[in-house]
């Protein structure tokens, strides 16, 4: 397994573990969660596709060969979903600690 995917899994597991410990359940408000995650996902996916097709950005070996739209590695797509989710989750955890 590659380090990119391991980093995403680690981020998700750690963020969710802390949320469970504190009783934070952001998935109970799915529209609010989607409102935070979807714009980031769309904007950065479009940015990556643009940068890759223009030759400004590329991915080296060591990532999964699966490409979304024939361009983006699956890890990159997951990054744009997992990291915003973890960010919202972590924010809510800090709010719970106040």
GROMACS .gro file of N, CA and C in nm, residues 6-86:
model
  243
    6UNK      N    1  -0.210   0.544   0.280
    6UNK     CA    2  -0.193   0.523   0.423
    6UNK      C    3  -0.215   0.652   0.502
    7UNK      N    4  -0.166   0.762   0.451
    7UNK     CA    5  -0.186   0.891   0.517
    7UNK      C    6  -0.333   0.928   0.525
    8UNK      N    7  -0.407   0.900   0.419
    8UNK     CA    8  -0.550   0.929   0.419
    8UNK      C    9  -0.624   0.840   0.519
    9UNK      N   10  -0.588   0.713   0.521
    9UNK     CA   11  -0.652   0.620   0.615
    9UNK      C   12  -0.620   0.661   0.759
   10UNK      N   13  -0.495   0.694   0.786
   10UNK     CA   14  -0.454   0.737   0.920
   10UNK      C   15  -0.530   0.862   0.961
   11UNK      N   16  -0.541   0.960   0.872
   11UNK     CA   17  -0.613   1.084   0.902
   11UNK      C   18  -0.758   1.056   0.936
   12UNK      N   19  -0.821   0.973   0.857
   12UNK     CA   20  -0.962   0.941   0.878
   12UNK      C   21  -0.984   0.865   1.008
   13UNK      N   22  -0.902   0.765   1.033
   13UNK     CA   23  -0.917   0.684   1.155
   13UNK      C   24  -0.892   0.768   1.279
   14UNK      N   25  -0.786   0.848   1.279
   14UNK     CA   26  -0.755   0.930   1.395
   14UNK      C   27  -0.864   1.034   1.421
   15UNK      N   28  -0.906   1.102   1.317
   15UNK     CA   29  -1.010   1.203   1.331
   15UNK      C   30  -1.140   1.141   1.383
   16UNK      N   31  -1.177   1.028   1.330
   16UNK     CA   32  -1.300   0.963   1.371
   16UNK      C   33  -1.290   0.907   1.513
   17UNK      N   34  -1.173   0.857   1.550
   17UNK     CA   35  -1.153   0.805   1.685
   17UNK      C   36  -1.170   0.915   1.789
   18UNK      N   37  -1.112   1.031   1.763
   18UNK     CA   38  -1.126   1.144   1.856
   18UNK      C   39  -1.272   1.189   1.863
   19UNK      N   40  -1.337   1.194   1.749
   19UNK     CA   41  -1.478   1.233   1.746
   19UNK      C   42  -1.564   1.136   1.825
   20UNK      N   43  -1.538   1.008   1.810
   20UNK     CA   44  -1.613   0.907   1.886
   20UNK      C   45  -1.588   0.922   2.035
   21UNK      N   46  -1.465   0.948   2.071
   21UNK     CA   47  -1.429   0.967   2.212
   21UNK      C   48  -1.504   1.085   2.273
   22UNK      N   49  -1.520   1.192   2.195
   22UNK     CA   50  -1.586   1.312   2.243
   22UNK      C   51  -1.737   1.312   2.218
   23UNK      N   52  -1.785   1.212   2.146
   23UNK     CA   53  -1.928   1.205   2.116
   23UNK      C   54  -1.972   1.296   2.003
   24UNK      N   55  -1.879   1.341   1.920
   24UNK     CA   56  -1.910   1.427   1.807
   24UNK      C   57  -1.956   1.339   1.691
   25UNK      N   58  -2.070   1.374   1.632
   25UNK     CA   59  -2.125   1.293   1.523
   25UNK      C   60  -2.167   1.385   1.409
   26UNK      N   61  -2.069   1.430   1.331
   26UNK     CA   62  -2.100   1.526   1.225
   26UNK      C   63  -2.184   1.466   1.115
   27UNK      N   64  -2.183   1.335   1.103
   27UNK     CA   65  -2.262   1.271   0.998
   27UNK      C   66  -2.411   1.276   1.028
   28UNK      N   67  -2.449   1.322   1.147
   28UNK     CA   68  -2.592   1.339   1.180
   28UNK      C   69  -2.651   1.463   1.114
   29UNK      N   70  -2.566   1.547   1.060
   29UNK     CA   71  -2.609   1.666   0.987
   29UNK      C   72  -2.550   1.657   0.845
   30UNK      N   73  -2.601   1.566   0.764
   30UNK     CA   74  -2.538   1.539   0.634
   30UNK      C   75  -2.538   1.659   0.539
   31UNK      N   76  -2.642   1.740   0.540
   31UNK     CA   77  -2.645   1.855   0.449
   31UNK      C   78  -2.538   1.957   0.486
   32UNK      N   79  -2.520   1.977   0.613
   32UNK     CA   80  -2.418   2.071   0.661
   32UNK      C   81  -2.278   2.018   0.626
   33UNK      N   82  -2.259   1.889   0.644
   33UNK     CA   83  -2.131   1.828   0.610
   33UNK      C   84  -2.103   1.836   0.461
   34UNK      N   85  -2.204   1.804   0.380
   34UNK     CA   86  -2.189   1.812   0.235
   34UNK      C   87  -2.163   1.955   0.189
   35UNK      N   88  -2.225   2.053   0.255
   35UNK     CA   89  -2.203   2.193   0.220
   35UNK      C   90  -2.059   2.235   0.246
   36UNK      N   91  -1.993   2.168   0.337
   36UNK     CA   92  -1.853   2.199   0.365
   36UNK      C   93  -1.757   2.121   0.275
   37UNK      N   94  -1.792   1.998   0.241
   37UNK     CA   95  -1.701   1.911   0.168
   37UNK      C   96  -1.713   1.927   0.016
   38UNK      N   97  -1.833   1.935  -0.036
   38UNK     CA   98  -1.854   1.934  -0.181
   38UNK      C   99  -1.788   2.053  -0.253
   39UNK      N  100  -1.802   2.177  -0.204
   39UNK     CA  101  -1.734   2.287  -0.275
   39UNK      C  102  -1.582   2.270  -0.283
   40UNK      N  103  -1.522   2.220  -0.175
   40UNK     CA  104  -1.378   2.196  -0.174
   40UNK      C  105  -1.344   2.087  -0.276
   41UNK      N  106  -1.422   1.980  -0.274
   41UNK     CA  107  -1.401   1.869  -0.367
   41UNK      C  108  -1.408   1.916  -0.513
   42UNK      N  109  -1.511   1.990  -0.546
   42UNK     CA  110  -1.531   2.036  -0.683
   42UNK      C  111  -1.419   2.132  -0.725
   43UNK      N  112  -1.391   2.231  -0.641
   43UNK     CA  113  -1.290   2.332  -0.676
   43UNK      C  114  -1.152   2.270  -0.697
   44UNK      N  115  -1.109   2.186  -0.604
   44UNK     CA  116  -0.974   2.132  -0.613
   44UNK      C  117  -0.963   2.022  -0.718
   45UNK      N  118  -1.071   1.950  -0.743
   45UNK     CA  119  -1.068   1.851  -0.851
   45UNK      C  120  -1.053   1.922  -0.985
   46UNK      N  121  -1.129   2.029  -1.005
   46UNK     CA  122  -1.118   2.107  -1.129
   46UNK      C  123  -0.978   2.166  -1.143
   47UNK      N  124  -0.924   2.218  -1.035
   47UNK     CA  125  -0.791   2.276  -1.036
   47UNK      C  126  -0.687   2.170  -1.074
   48UNK      N  127  -0.696   2.053  -1.014
   48UNK     CA  128  -0.602   1.946  -1.045
   48UNK      C  129  -0.612   1.902  -1.191
   49UNK      N  130  -0.734   1.883  -1.239
   49UNK     CA  131  -0.753   1.842  -1.379
   49UNK      C  132  -0.692   1.946  -1.472
   50UNK      N  133  -0.716   2.072  -1.445
   50UNK     CA  134  -0.659   2.180  -1.525
   50UNK      C  135  -0.506   2.175  -1.522
   51UNK      N  136  -0.450   2.164  -1.402
   51UNK     CA  137  -0.303   2.165  -1.388
   51UNK      C  138  -0.240   2.044  -1.454
   52UNK      N  139  -0.304   1.929  -1.442
   52UNK     CA  140  -0.248   1.808  -1.504
   52UNK      C  141  -0.255   1.816  -1.656
   53UNK      N  142  -0.369   1.858  -1.709
   53UNK     CA  143  -0.383   1.865  -1.855
   53UNK      C  144  -0.291   1.971  -1.916
   54UNK      N  145  -0.256   2.073  -1.840
   54UNK     CA  146  -0.164   2.176  -1.889
   54UNK      C  147  -0.018   2.139  -1.867
   55UNK      N  148   0.006   2.029  -1.798
   55UNK     CA  149   0.143   1.985  -1.774
   55UNK      C  150   0.211   2.052  -1.656
   56UNK      N  151   0.135   2.122  -1.572
   56UNK     CA  152   0.191   2.190  -1.456
   56UNK      C  153   0.206   2.097  -1.336
   57UNK      N  154   0.138   1.984  -1.339
   57UNK     CA  155   0.132   1.897  -1.223
   57UNK      C  156   0.128   1.754  -1.272
   58UNK      N  157   0.193   1.665  -1.202
   58UNK     CA  158   0.189   1.524  -1.239
   58UNK      C  159   0.208   1.439  -1.114
   59UNK      N  160   0.187   1.311  -1.131
   59UNK     CA  161   0.202   1.218  -1.021
   59UNK      C  162   0.304   1.113  -1.061
   60UNK      N  163   0.398   1.089  -0.972
   60UNK     CA  164   0.503   0.992  -1.000
   60UNK      C  165   0.458   0.850  -0.970
   61UNK      N  166   0.553   0.758  -0.981
   61UNK     CA  167   0.521   0.619  -0.949
   61UNK      C  168   0.494   0.605  -0.799
   62UNK      N  169   0.434   0.497  -0.763
   62UNK     CA  170   0.407   0.474  -0.622
   62UNK      C  171   0.263   0.501  -0.583
   63UNK      N  172   0.183   0.543  -0.678
   63UNK     CA  173   0.041   0.560  -0.652
   63UNK      C  174  -0.036   0.453  -0.729
   64UNK      N  175  -0.159   0.432  -0.691
   64UNK     CA  176  -0.238   0.330  -0.758
   64UNK      C  177  -0.258   0.368  -0.905
   65UNK      N  178  -0.261   0.269  -0.993
   65UNK     CA  179  -0.277   0.299  -1.136
   65UNK      C  180  -0.420   0.338  -1.174
   66UNK      N  181  -0.512   0.329  -1.081
   66UNK     CA  182  -0.652   0.363  -1.110
   66UNK      C  183  -0.665   0.514  -1.123
   67UNK      N  184  -0.719   0.559  -1.236
   67UNK     CA  185  -0.736   0.702  -1.262
   67UNK      C  186  -0.883   0.734  -1.282
   68UNK      N  187  -0.928   0.842  -1.221
   68UNK     CA  188  -1.065   0.890  -1.239
   68UNK      C  189  -1.062   0.987  -1.356
   69UNK      N  190  -1.155   0.974  -1.447
   69UNK     CA  191  -1.160   1.053  -1.571
   69UNK      C  192  -1.036   1.030  -1.656
   70UNK      N  193  -0.963   0.923  -1.626
   70UNK     CA  194  -0.840   0.894  -1.699
   70UNK      C  195  -0.726   0.989  -1.665
   71UNK      N  196  -0.747   1.074  -1.565
   71UNK     CA  197  -0.648   1.177  -1.533
   71UNK      C  198  -0.603   1.170  -1.388
   72UNK      N  199  -0.698   1.175  -1.295
   72UNK     CA  200  -0.666   1.187  -1.153
   72UNK      C  201  -0.651   1.051  -1.085
   73UNK      N  202  -0.543   1.033  -1.011
   73UNK     CA  203  -0.529   0.910  -0.933
   73UNK      C  204  -0.641   0.903  -0.827
   74UNK      N  205  -0.683   0.784  -0.797
   74UNK     CA  206  -0.792   0.766  -0.701
   74UNK      C  207  -0.755   0.825  -0.565
   75UNK      N  208  -0.628   0.821  -0.528
   75UNK     CA  209  -0.586   0.879  -0.399
   75UNK      C  210  -0.612   1.029  -0.395
   76UNK      N  211  -0.593   1.095  -0.508
   76UNK     CA  212  -0.615   1.240  -0.513
   76UNK      C  213  -0.762   1.272  -0.494
   77UNK      N  214  -0.849   1.195  -0.556
   77UNK     CA  215  -0.993   1.213  -0.538
   77UNK      C  216  -1.030   1.190  -0.392
   78UNK      N  217  -0.977   1.082  -0.334
   78UNK     CA  218  -1.005   1.054  -0.193
   78UNK      C  219  -0.953   1.165  -0.103
   79UNK      N  220  -0.838   1.221  -0.137
   79UNK     CA  221  -0.781   1.332  -0.059
   79UNK      C  222  -0.881   1.447  -0.049
   80UNK      N  223  -0.944   1.481  -0.161
   80UNK     CA  224  -1.037   1.593  -0.165
   80UNK      C  225  -1.168   1.564  -0.094
   81UNK      N  226  -1.190   1.441  -0.054
   81UNK     CA  227  -1.307   1.405   0.026
   81UNK      C  228  -1.268   1.383   0.173
   82UNK      N  229  -1.161   1.310   0.194
   82UNK     CA  230  -1.121   1.272   0.330
   82UNK      C  231  -1.071   1.391   0.411
   83UNK      N  232  -0.984   1.472   0.356
   83UNK     CA  233  -0.924   1.581   0.433
   83UNK      C  234  -1.028   1.688   0.471
   84UNK      N  235  -1.117   1.730   0.381
   84UNK     CA  236  -1.222   1.822   0.427
   84UNK      C  237  -1.312   1.760   0.535
   85UNK      N  238  -1.344   1.632   0.521
   85UNK     CA  239  -1.423   1.563   0.623
   85UNK      C  240  -1.349   1.566   0.757
   86UNK      N  241  -1.222   1.532   0.756
   86UNK     CA  242  -1.142   1.532   0.878
   86UNK      C  243  -1.132   1.673   0.937
   0.00000   0.00000   0.00000
